[in-house]
Short mmCIF file of C-alpha atoms in Angstrom, two decimals:
data_model
loop_
_atom_site.label_atom_id
_atom_site.label_comp_id
_atom_site.label_asym_id
_atom_site.label_seq_id
_atom_site.Cartn_x
_atom_site.Cartn_y
_atom_site.Cartn_z
CA UNK A 13 12.96 7.01 -4.97
CA UNK A 14 14.31 10.51 -5.13
CA UNK A 15 13.22 13.38 -7.40
CA UNK A 16 11.46 11.07 -9.88
CA UNK A 17 8.79 10.29 -7.26
CA UNK A 18 7.39 13.82 -7.75
CA UNK A 19 6.12 12.70 -11.15
CA UNK A 20 3.38 10.84 -9.26
CA UNK A 21 2.89 12.26 -5.76
CA UNK A 22 4.19 14.88 -3.34
CA UNK A 23 4.05 12.94 -0.07
CA UNK A 24 6.11 9.91 -1.11
CA UNK A 25 9.36 10.60 0.72
CA UNK A 26 10.15 6.90 0.93
CA UNK A 27 9.60 6.48 -2.81
CA UNK A 28 6.74 5.17 -4.94
CA UNK A 29 6.04 1.64 -6.14
CA UNK A 30 5.30 1.33 -9.85
CA UNK A 31 2.97 -1.66 -10.12
CA UNK A 32 2.93 -3.00 -13.69
CA UNK A 33 0.07 -5.51 -13.88
CA UNK A 34 -0.42 -5.79 -17.67
CA UNK A 35 -4.19 -5.17 -17.35
CA UNK A 36 -3.65 -2.76 -20.23
CA UNK A 37 -1.14 -4.49 -22.56
CA UNK A 38 1.65 -2.16 -23.69
CA UNK A 39 3.41 -4.52 -26.11
CA UNK A 40 2.42 -7.30 -28.50
CA UNK A 41 2.93 -10.77 -27.02
CA UNK A 42 5.51 -13.15 -28.45
CA UNK A 43 2.95 -15.96 -28.58
CA UNK A 44 -0.77 -16.32 -29.14
CA UNK A 45 -1.36 -17.19 -25.48
CA UNK A 46 0.72 -17.11 -22.31
CA UNK A 47 -0.34 -17.21 -18.70
CA UNK A 48 -0.20 -18.72 -15.26
CA UNK A 49 -2.43 -20.62 -12.84
CA UNK A 50 -1.86 -20.71 -9.07
CA UNK A 51 -3.26 -22.50 -6.06
CA UNK A 52 -2.44 -21.83 -2.38
CA UNK A 53 -3.37 -23.33 0.96
CA UNK A 54 -2.56 -22.09 4.48
CA UNK A 55 -3.10 -23.51 7.95
CA UNK A 56 -3.46 -20.50 10.27
CA UNK A 57 -6.89 -19.54 8.90
CA UNK A 58 -7.72 -22.57 6.74
CA UNK A 59 -6.89 -20.36 3.74
CA UNK A 60 -7.63 -21.42 0.18
CA UNK A 61 -6.80 -19.30 -2.85
CA UNK A 62 -6.81 -19.78 -6.60
CA UNK A 63 -5.77 -17.33 -9.33
CA UNK A 64 -5.18 -17.22 -13.07
CA UNK A 65 -3.78 -14.79 -15.64
CA UNK A 66 -3.93 -15.08 -19.44
CA UNK A 67 -2.19 -12.75 -21.91
CA UNK A 68 -2.14 -13.03 -25.67
CA UNK A 69 -3.06 -11.54 -29.01
CA UNK A 70 -2.04 -11.28 -32.62
CA UNK A 71 -1.63 -8.75 -35.41
CA UNK A 72 -1.95 -5.35 -33.75
CA UNK A 73 -4.20 -6.42 -30.86
CA UNK A 74 -3.30 -7.72 -27.40
CA UNK A 75 -5.55 -8.84 -24.55
CA UNK A 76 -5.46 -9.62 -20.82
CA UNK A 77 -7.73 -11.69 -18.58
CA UNK A 78 -7.18 -12.43 -14.89
CA UNK A 79 -9.08 -13.50 -11.80
CA UNK A 80 -8.64 -14.50 -8.17
CA UNK A 81 -10.72 -16.06 -5.41
CA UNK A 82 -9.58 -16.32 -1.78
CA UNK A 83 -11.35 -17.55 1.33
CA UNK A 84 -10.17 -17.86 4.93
CA UNK A 85 -11.73 -18.61 8.29
CA UNK A 86 -10.97 -16.85 11.56
CA UNK A 87 -7.21 -17.06 12.11
CA UNK A 88 -5.44 -18.82 14.96
CA UNK A 89 -3.60 -16.86 17.67
CA UNK A 90 -1.16 -18.08 20.35
CA UNK A 91 -3.27 -17.07 23.37
CA UNK A 92 -6.01 -14.64 24.37
CA UNK A 93 -7.20 -12.04 21.89
CA UNK A 94 -7.32 -9.26 24.47
CA UNK A 95 -3.94 -8.15 25.76
CA UNK A 96 -3.35 -8.92 29.41
CA UNK A 97 -0.97 -6.41 30.98
CA UNK A 98 1.25 -7.26 33.91
CA UNK A 99 -0.63 -6.96 37.21
CA UNK A 100 -4.08 -7.27 35.61
CA UNK A 101 -6.54 -9.93 36.68
CA UNK A 102 -6.58 -13.24 34.82
CA UNK A 103 -8.66 -13.30 31.66
CA UNK A 104 -12.22 -14.51 32.04
CA UNK A 105 -13.06 -17.95 30.68
CA UNK A 106 -15.38 -16.60 27.99
CA UNK A 107 -12.67 -14.34 26.52
CA UNK A 108 -11.59 -15.43 22.98
CA UNK A 109 -8.61 -17.82 23.19
CA UNK A 110 -6.71 -19.51 20.37
CA UNK A 111 -8.89 -18.01 17.61
CA UNK A 112 -9.46 -14.35 16.73
CA UNK A 113 -13.23 -14.07 16.15
CA UNK A 114 -14.53 -12.18 13.14
CA UNK A 115 -11.23 -12.22 11.23
CA UNK A 116 -12.41 -14.27 8.22
CA UNK A 117 -11.99 -12.95 4.66
CA UNK A 118 -13.58 -13.76 1.31
CA UNK A 119 -12.23 -12.04 -1.82
CA UNK A 120 -13.05 -12.14 -5.52
CA UNK A 121 -11.21 -10.09 -8.14
CA UNK A 122 -11.23 -9.99 -11.93
CA UNK A 123 -9.93 -7.86 -14.81
CA UNK A 124 -10.18 -7.75 -18.59
CA UNK A 125 -8.23 -5.48 -20.92
CA UNK A 126 -7.25 -4.98 -24.55
CA UNK A 127 -4.91 -2.74 -26.54
CA UNK A 128 -4.09 -1.70 -30.05
CA UNK A 129 -0.29 -1.77 -30.41
CA UNK A 130 1.50 -0.10 -33.30
CA UNK A 131 5.11 0.57 -34.19
CA UNK A 132 5.14 3.97 -32.47
CA UNK A 133 2.84 3.39 -29.52
CA UNK A 134 -0.29 1.83 -28.11
CA UNK A 135 -3.75 2.62 -26.79
CA UNK A 136 -5.74 0.37 -24.49
CA UNK A 137 -8.40 0.10 -21.82
CA UNK A 138 -9.41 -2.25 -19.02
CA UNK A 139 -12.34 -3.05 -16.75
CA UNK A 140 -11.75 -4.54 -13.30
CA UNK A 141 -13.77 -5.42 -10.25
CA UNK A 142 -13.21 -6.37 -6.62
CA UNK A 143 -15.57 -7.89 -4.05
CA UNK A 144 -14.17 -8.26 -0.55
CA UNK A 145 -16.10 -9.39 2.54
CA UNK A 146 -14.12 -9.33 5.77
CA UNK A 147 -14.65 -9.08 9.50
CA UNK A 148 -13.37 -6.29 11.71
CA UNK A 149 -11.77 -8.27 14.53
CA UNK A 150 -11.30 -7.18 18.10
CA UNK A 151 -14.74 -6.04 19.12
CA UNK A 152 -18.45 -6.38 18.96
CA UNK A 153 -19.82 -3.06 19.95
CA UNK A 154 -22.93 -1.17 20.88
CA UNK A 155 -23.48 2.55 21.32
CA UNK A 156 -23.24 4.37 24.61
CA UNK A 157 -21.65 3.06 27.79
CA UNK A 158 -21.87 -0.62 28.66
CA UNK A 159 -23.54 0.06 32.01
CA UNK A 160 -26.43 1.98 30.45
CA UNK A 161 -29.80 0.16 30.33
CA UNK A 162 -30.54 -1.59 27.06
CA UNK A 163 -26.96 -1.31 25.81
CA UNK A 164 -26.39 -4.92 24.82
CA UNK A 165 -23.36 -5.70 22.70
CA UNK A 166 -24.05 -6.09 19.01
CA UNK A 167 -22.62 -8.75 16.75
CA UNK A 168 -19.22 -8.16 15.21
CA UNK A 169 -18.94 -5.76 12.28
CA UNK A 170 -18.48 -7.30 8.83
CA UNK A 171 -17.47 -5.17 5.83
CA UNK A 172 -18.91 -5.81 2.38
CA UNK A 173 -16.68 -3.97 -0.13
CA UNK A 174 -17.23 -3.50 -3.87
CA UNK A 175 -15.10 -1.63 -6.40
CA UNK A 176 -15.47 -1.23 -10.15
CA UNK A 177 -12.77 0.49 -12.23
CA UNK A 178 -12.30 1.67 -15.80
CA UNK A 179 -8.81 2.62 -17.00
CA UNK A 180 -7.49 3.86 -20.33
CA UNK A 181 -3.87 4.50 -21.26
CA UNK A 182 -1.86 5.40 -24.32
CA UNK A 183 1.67 6.30 -25.45
CA UNK A 184 2.91 7.78 -28.71
CA UNK A 185 6.68 7.79 -29.37
CA UNK A 186 8.42 10.21 -31.72
CA UNK A 187 11.81 9.44 -33.23
CA UNK A 188 13.02 12.99 -33.82
CA UNK A 189 12.69 16.47 -32.36
CA UNK A 190 12.46 17.91 -28.88
CA UNK A 191 9.46 15.78 -27.85
CA UNK A 192 10.25 12.07 -27.69
CA UNK A 193 7.01 10.63 -26.26
CA UNK A 194 3.51 11.66 -25.16
CA UNK A 195 1.78 9.59 -22.49
CA UNK A 196 -1.79 9.86 -21.27
CA UNK A 197 -3.83 7.99 -18.68
CA UNK A 198 -7.39 8.23 -17.38
CA UNK A 199 -9.12 6.20 -14.70
CA UNK A 200 -12.43 6.21 -12.88
CA UNK A 201 -13.53 4.13 -9.91
CA UNK A 202 -16.84 3.51 -8.14
CA UNK A 203 -16.29 2.20 -4.64
CA UNK A 204 -18.63 1.35 -1.83
CA UNK A 205 -18.43 -0.58 1.39
CA UNK A 206 -21.16 -1.45 3.81
CA UNK A 207 -20.71 -2.12 7.51
CA UNK A 208 -23.04 -4.97 8.52
CA UNK A 209 -23.85 -5.39 12.21
CA UNK A 210 -25.15 -8.93 12.20
CA UNK A 211 -27.79 -9.06 9.47
CA UNK A 212 -28.51 -5.34 9.65
CA UNK A 213 -26.94 -2.64 7.51
CA UNK A 214 -25.15 -0.21 9.80
CA UNK A 215 -23.40 2.33 7.59
CA UNK A 216 -22.76 2.51 3.85
CA UNK A 217 -19.85 4.47 2.36
CA UNK A 218 -19.63 5.40 -1.33
CA UNK A 219 -16.72 6.99 -3.12
CA UNK A 220 -16.68 8.09 -6.76
CA UNK A 221 -13.34 9.22 -8.12
CA UNK A 222 -11.65 9.97 -11.42
CA UNK A 223 -8.14 11.01 -12.37
CA UNK A 224 -6.27 11.84 -15.55
CA UNK A 225 -2.70 12.76 -16.41
CA UNK A 226 -0.77 13.89 -19.47
CA UNK A 227 3.02 13.60 -19.59
CA UNK A 228 5.46 14.77 -22.26
CA UNK A 229 8.93 13.24 -22.37
CA UNK A 230 11.57 15.40 -24.00
CA UNK A 231 15.24 15.39 -24.92
CA UNK A 232 16.85 18.80 -24.89
CA UNK A 233 20.49 19.57 -25.48
CA UNK A 234 22.33 16.31 -24.80
CA UNK A 235 22.74 14.90 -22.20
CA UNK A 236 19.70 16.68 -20.67
CA UNK A 237 16.36 14.82 -20.66
CA UNK A 238 13.20 14.70 -18.63
CA UNK A 239 9.42 14.98 -18.43
CA UNK A 240 6.78 17.63 -17.82
CA UNK A 241 3.06 17.17 -17.32
CA UNK A 242 -0.22 17.80 -15.54
CA UNK A 243 -2.55 15.67 -13.43
CA UNK A 244 -6.18 16.40 -12.52
CA UNK A 245 -8.76 14.53 -10.50
CA UNK A 246 -11.92 14.73 -8.42
CA UNK A 247 -13.49 12.74 -5.60
CA UNK A 248 -17.05 12.60 -4.24
CA UNK A 249 -17.57 10.89 -0.87
CA UNK A 250 -20.83 10.02 0.88
CA UNK A 251 -21.71 8.05 4.01
CA UNK A 252 -25.18 7.02 5.16
CA UNK A 253 -26.05 5.47 8.53
CA UNK A 254 -25.62 5.97 12.24
CA UNK A 255 -21.83 5.70 12.01
CA UNK A 256 -21.34 8.07 9.07
CA UNK A 257 -18.23 9.64 10.53
CA UNK A 258 -17.50 11.83 7.47
CA UNK A 259 -20.18 14.15 6.00
CA UNK A 260 -20.84 14.11 2.23
CA UNK A 261 -17.78 15.83 0.78
CA UNK A 262 -16.16 16.67 -2.53
CA UNK A 263 -12.70 17.67 -3.63
CA UNK A 264 -10.90 18.58 -6.84
CA UNK A 265 -7.14 18.36 -7.39
CA UNK A 266 -4.80 19.87 -9.94
CA UNK A 267 -1.05 19.21 -10.20
CA UNK A 268 1.76 20.22 -12.53
CA UNK A 269 5.10 18.39 -12.39
CA UNK A 270 8.59 18.61 -13.85
CA UNK A 271 11.50 16.15 -13.82
CA UNK A 272 14.94 16.72 -15.37
CA UNK A 273 18.02 14.53 -15.55
CA UNK A 274 21.58 15.41 -16.52
CA UNK A 275 24.37 12.86 -16.88
CA UNK A 276 28.05 13.84 -16.70
CA UNK A 277 30.59 11.02 -16.88
CA UNK A 278 30.18 9.08 -13.61
CA UNK A 279 27.54 11.35 -12.04
CA UNK A 280 23.83 11.59 -12.87
CA UNK A 281 22.01 14.65 -11.48
CA UNK A 282 18.23 14.75 -11.02
CA UNK A 283 15.77 17.46 -10.04
CA UNK A 284 12.00 17.31 -9.69
CA UNK A 285 9.23 19.70 -8.67
CA UNK A 286 5.47 19.52 -8.23
CA UNK A 287 2.81 22.20 -7.67
CA UNK A 288 -0.58 21.11 -6.33
CA UNK A 289 -3.93 22.76 -5.63
CA UNK A 290 -6.89 21.22 -3.83
CA UNK A 291 -10.44 22.51 -3.39
CA UNK A 292 -12.48 20.60 -0.76
CA UNK A 293 -16.02 21.13 0.52
CA UNK A 294 -18.20 19.53 3.21
CA UNK A 295 -21.59 19.72 1.49
CA UNK A 296 -24.04 19.84 4.45
CA UNK A 297 -22.37 22.90 5.98
CA UNK A 298 -20.91 24.38 2.78
CA UNK A 299 -17.54 24.46 4.57
CA UNK A 300 -14.92 25.10 1.88
CA UNK A 301 -11.17 24.61 2.11
CA UNK A 302 -8.50 25.53 -0.45
CA UNK A 303 -4.92 24.28 -0.11
CA UNK A 304 -1.77 24.75 -2.17
CA UNK A 305 1.42 22.77 -2.06
CA UNK A 306 4.87 23.04 -3.61
CA UNK A 307 7.47 20.28 -3.54
CA UNK A 308 11.01 20.21 -4.90
CA UNK A 309 13.72 17.57 -4.76
CA UNK A 310 17.29 17.28 -6.00
CA UNK A 311 19.62 14.33 -6.06
CA UNK A 312 22.69 12.70 -7.52
CA UNK A 313 23.84 9.18 -8.32
CA UNK A 314 27.63 8.88 -8.28
CA UNK A 315 29.42 5.80 -9.62
CA UNK A 316 32.51 6.09 -7.41
CA UNK A 317 34.02 2.85 -8.68
CA UNK A 318 32.84 0.16 -11.04
CA UNK A 319 31.30 -1.77 -8.12
CA UNK A 320 30.54 1.11 -5.74
CA UNK A 321 27.91 3.84 -6.07
CA UNK A 322 26.38 6.49 -3.83
CA UNK A 323 22.93 8.14 -4.14
CA UNK A 324 22.07 11.36 -2.28
CA UNK A 325 18.70 13.14 -2.21
CA UNK A 326 17.45 16.30 -0.52
CA UNK A 327 13.80 17.34 -0.69
CA UNK A 328 11.14 19.73 0.51
CA UNK A 329 7.69 18.21 0.07
CA UNK A 330 4.15 19.17 0.99
CA UNK A 331 1.15 16.90 1.44
CA UNK A 332 -2.39 18.28 1.35
CA UNK A 333 -4.93 17.04 3.93
CA UNK A 334 -7.51 14.43 2.93
CA UNK A 335 -11.29 14.73 3.22
CA UNK A 336 -11.28 12.42 6.25
CA UNK A 337 -8.62 14.50 8.00
CA UNK A 338 -10.56 17.69 7.34
CA UNK A 339 -14.20 16.79 7.97
CA UNK A 340 -14.51 13.59 10.06
CA UNK A 341 -16.98 13.76 12.96
CA UNK A 342 -18.40 10.45 14.12
CA UNK A 343 -17.78 6.84 15.24
CA UNK A 344 -15.57 4.74 12.96
CA UNK A 345 -16.07 1.01 13.46
CA UNK A 346 -12.82 -0.02 11.74
CA UNK A 347 -10.67 1.87 14.29
CA UNK A 348 -13.10 1.50 17.24
CA UNK A 349 -12.86 5.26 17.80
CA UNK A 350 -14.87 8.46 17.46
CA UNK A 351 -12.88 10.46 14.89
CA UNK A 352 -12.96 14.26 14.69
CA UNK A 353 -11.33 16.08 11.79
CA UNK A 354 -9.95 19.59 11.61
CA UNK A 355 -11.01 21.98 8.85
CA UNK A 356 -8.19 24.37 9.85
CA UNK A 357 -5.42 21.94 8.84
CA UNK A 358 -2.65 23.38 6.69
CA UNK A 359 -0.30 21.60 4.30
CA UNK A 360 2.05 19.09 5.88
CA UNK A 361 5.63 20.13 5.08
CA UNK A 362 8.66 17.84 5.27
CA UNK A 363 12.38 18.45 4.75
CA UNK A 364 14.30 15.26 4.11
CA UNK A 365 17.76 13.88 3.44
CA UNK A 366 18.40 10.40 2.07
CA UNK A 367 21.66 8.55 1.35
CA UNK A 368 22.07 5.08 -0.18
CA UNK A 369 25.30 3.14 -0.77
CA UNK A 370 25.50 0.20 -3.22
CA UNK A 371 28.46 -2.19 -3.17
CA UNK A 372 29.10 -5.25 -5.32
CA UNK A 373 32.07 -7.38 -4.30
CA UNK A 374 32.40 -10.68 -6.08
CA UNK A 375 29.42 -12.81 -5.13
CA UNK A 376 28.17 -10.25 -2.58
CA UNK A 377 25.86 -7.27 -3.10
CA UNK A 378 25.24 -4.85 -0.25
CA UNK A 379 22.85 -1.88 -0.01
CA UNK A 380 22.68 0.45 3.00
CA UNK A 381 20.48 3.54 3.40
CA UNK A 382 19.99 6.24 6.01
CA UNK A 383 17.31 8.93 6.11
CA UNK A 384 16.23 11.98 8.06
CA UNK A 385 12.76 13.54 7.72
CA UNK A 386 11.78 16.69 9.64
CA UNK A 387 8.07 17.59 9.56
CA UNK A 388 6.41 20.94 10.09
CA UNK A 389 2.67 20.48 10.60
CA UNK A 390 2.68 16.65 10.60
CA UNK A 391 -0.98 15.51 10.48
CA UNK A 392 -1.94 12.77 12.94
CA UNK A 393 -4.71 11.58 15.25
CA UNK A 394 -4.33 11.76 19.02
CA UNK A 395 -6.49 10.42 21.82
CA UNK A 396 -8.18 13.15 23.85
CA UNK A 397 -9.10 11.02 26.87
CA UNK A 398 -12.83 11.61 26.40
CA UNK A 399 -15.54 9.35 24.99
CA UNK A 400 -18.41 9.79 22.54
CA UNK A 401 -21.08 7.10 22.03
CA UNK A 402 -18.91 4.68 23.99
CA UNK A 403 -15.89 5.21 21.71
CA UNK A 404 -12.60 6.88 22.67
CA UNK A 405 -12.24 10.21 20.85
CA UNK A 406 -9.49 10.73 18.25
CA UNK A 407 -8.82 14.34 17.26
CA UNK A 408 -6.89 15.20 14.08
CA UNK A 409 -4.13 17.65 14.94
CA UNK A 410 -0.79 18.93 13.61
CA UNK A 411 2.64 19.18 15.17
CA UNK A 412 6.36 18.88 14.57
CA UNK A 413 7.77 15.41 14.03
CA UNK A 414 10.99 13.71 12.95
CA UNK A 415 11.66 10.34 11.35
CA UNK A 416 15.23 9.08 11.55
CA UNK A 417 16.34 5.63 10.50
CA UNK A 418 18.16 3.32 8.16
CA UNK A 419 17.84 0.04 6.34
CA UNK A 420 20.08 -2.49 4.67
CA UNK A 421 20.08 -5.62 2.54
CA UNK A 422 22.58 -8.31 1.57
CA UNK A 423 22.50 -10.68 -1.40
CA UNK A 424 24.89 -13.59 -1.94
CA UNK A 425 25.28 -15.73 -5.08
CA UNK A 426 25.97 -19.33 -4.10
CA UNK A 427 26.54 -20.31 -7.74
CA UNK A 428 27.14 -18.02 -10.72
CA UNK A 429 28.76 -19.90 -13.59
CA UNK A 430 27.58 -19.33 -17.13
CA UNK A 431 23.88 -20.15 -17.32
CA UNK A 432 23.79 -21.63 -13.80
CA UNK A 433 22.75 -19.18 -11.13
CA UNK A 434 21.72 -19.75 -7.51
CA UNK A 435 20.93 -16.66 -5.42
CA UNK A 436 20.23 -16.23 -1.72
CA UNK A 437 18.06 -13.15 -1.23
CA UNK A 438 15.26 -12.54 1.29
CA UNK A 439 13.84 -15.98 0.55
CA UNK A 440 15.09 -19.45 -0.33
CA UNK A 441 16.40 -22.50 1.48
CA UNK A 442 17.22 -20.85 4.77
CA UNK A 443 15.74 -19.68 8.07
CA UNK A 444 15.13 -16.03 8.82
CA UNK A 445 14.65 -14.38 12.21
CA UNK A 446 12.57 -11.19 12.34
CA UNK A 447 12.76 -9.07 15.49
CA UNK A 448 10.52 -6.14 16.39
CA UNK A 449 11.64 -4.02 19.33
CA UNK A 450 9.50 -2.98 22.26
CA UNK A 451 7.72 0.34 21.81
CA UNK A 452 7.81 2.31 25.06
CA UNK A 453 8.11 5.82 23.58
CA UNK A 454 4.42 6.49 23.53
CA UNK A 455 1.99 9.37 23.29
CA UNK A 456 -0.40 10.28 26.11
CA UNK A 457 -3.19 7.69 26.61
CA UNK A 458 -1.34 5.19 24.42
CA UNK A 459 -0.38 1.69 25.62
CA UNK A 460 3.15 0.32 25.40
CA UNK A 461 3.70 -2.65 23.11
CA UNK A 462 6.03 -5.54 23.87
CA UNK A 463 8.68 -6.54 21.36
CA UNK A 464 8.60 -9.90 19.64
CA UNK A 465 10.72 -12.24 17.53
CA UNK A 466 9.35 -14.50 14.81
CA UNK A 467 11.08 -17.28 12.90
CA UNK A 468 10.07 -17.65 9.24
CA UNK A 469 11.21 -20.22 6.68
CA UNK A 470 10.77 -20.55 2.94
CA UNK A 471 11.79 -23.37 0.58
CA UNK A 472 11.18 -23.19 -3.17
CA UNK A 473 11.75 -25.54 -6.12
CA UNK A 474 11.37 -24.69 -9.82
CA UNK A 475 10.81 -27.39 -12.43
CA UNK A 476 11.08 -26.87 -16.20
CA UNK A 477 9.13 -29.14 -18.57
CA UNK A 478 9.48 -27.89 -22.12
CA UNK A 479 7.90 -24.43 -22.31
CA UNK A 480 6.05 -24.89 -19.01
CA UNK A 481 7.52 -23.81 -15.65
CA UNK A 482 6.34 -25.19 -12.31
CA UNK A 483 6.97 -23.47 -8.97
CA UNK A 484 6.56 -25.28 -5.65
CA UNK A 485 6.92 -23.08 -2.56
CA UNK A 486 6.59 -24.09 1.09
CA UNK A 487 6.57 -21.27 3.65
CA UNK A 488 6.41 -21.23 7.40
CA UNK A 489 5.78 -18.06 9.39
CA UNK A 490 5.88 -17.41 13.14
CA UNK A 491 7.04 -20.98 13.61
CA UNK A 492 7.52 -20.52 17.37
CA UNK A 493 3.87 -19.37 17.72
CA UNK A 494 4.97 -16.10 19.31
CA UNK A 495 2.30 -13.63 20.47
CA UNK A 496 2.84 -10.40 18.51
CA UNK A 497 0.95 -7.12 18.35
CA UNK A 498 1.35 -4.29 15.86
CA UNK A 499 1.93 -1.06 17.79
CA UNK A 500 0.55 1.15 15.00
CA UNK A 501 -2.83 -0.66 14.94
CA UNK A 502 -5.76 0.97 16.73
CA UNK A 503 -6.94 -2.55 17.64
CA UNK A 504 -3.62 -3.90 18.93
CA UNK A 505 -4.99 -4.41 22.46
CA UNK A 506 -7.81 -6.59 21.10
CA UNK A 507 -6.37 -8.24 17.97
CA UNK A 508 -2.91 -9.88 17.91
CA UNK A 509 -1.15 -10.96 14.73
CA UNK A 510 -1.66 -14.53 13.44
CA UNK A 511 0.09 -17.46 15.09
CA UNK A 512 2.03 -20.32 13.50
CA UNK A 513 1.28 -20.95 9.83
CA UNK A 514 2.42 -23.35 7.11
CA UNK A 515 1.62 -22.36 3.51
CA UNK A 516 2.02 -24.32 0.30
CA UNK A 517 1.77 -22.71 -3.13
CA UNK A 518 1.89 -24.23 -6.60
CA UNK A 519 2.11 -22.03 -9.70
CA UNK A 520 2.45 -23.06 -13.32
CA UNK A 521 3.59 -20.68 -16.11
CA UNK A 522 3.11 -21.36 -19.82
#
């Protein structure tokens, strides 16, 4: 969180998540082979999943191999799929009840990677692939109005998704001088997904994208340090079929970023900035759009006492509009809406303040945060009240917006003596109650959403046998089988969240 997030993106006010998956090994392994194997079963959708990961190597070479397969049926729900509002007539007998049709998923994923690792750095590459077939629950649809002749409902939409990626990464560390390390990364991805309406191909989307970045880490006059770098990328998008809601489009991005850190006794100061340029074009109409963005953020981390610290961040950030936001014009099956973009969109600008307090007191650890984000030109979709091809129309627009909120967490060590440690934190041998409040502050043409409470439970046991570790985890979610709907989902009126589920997972590490 804070200024360091501008190293990677300009619109990440809530922070970025650095996912380290070891597909490209960055260090030599301690042993010839390590890894894990996992199996999982769940009741709400008859879920079955298996996964493995192997890492190893020797000399100056390291390798990675991983895979996953997951399959579920249609998931169970507490009542009717379609939301029945107070005062409405009773649901018809043929309405889906107890099961959400067309919600099954089948996923396969695999990756292989290898690296040369030397004393001063590494260079490696990986290939990965993903196949994902899943239903779009909540509707089977046809085109035009239901009362028009010959407008029979079609079968539910099923998505067939494929992605293939190539990634390369390297780091070279220097022991002396102003420059301490040089890091580079390049990735390319070919993505396509096809919307099947029964056995027929409805619409096929393809997306080809590449991105590269070069970052230089430096140490100036002590205690000043930081990074500077550039990032470039391009994307080519194409849709074919009767629901091709975005025309063939291309865009190119360029970014330059800077991050500096200064530490003075108990206070660490940070500042980051990022300049971005984007060139986008809708190919059929030769509509071109150029956008620029500038983001800057400053913050401090103050160790007030040994066990008490405060982090403050202020930022001005700009996010550039996406191809879909600029050029959409057609029915989109996944949102059950006719989406219209806006080529006149400008950069989305946000001014934000963020404060986080950390406290450690004996066996307790507390973290509390508060944030304020004020948007100028916030990009969003709003319902217009009209219909196209039997779909409600969503128009991409801009307006002022504000996000205000807070969050907190509490950790408690039950046992902490020498090598024996038992921690209660977000999971463990306890029951958790999750409450979501009613949403009645709604936009025009939007439905209110009732609040809900769910009870979740998780129990885990870890067994050590020599150099092998076994994890046994039993989880229960929505144990009271409460009907719940996600207010931010376009399909919330037709597709509730899953009902009661019991999951068991076994994982072995070696």
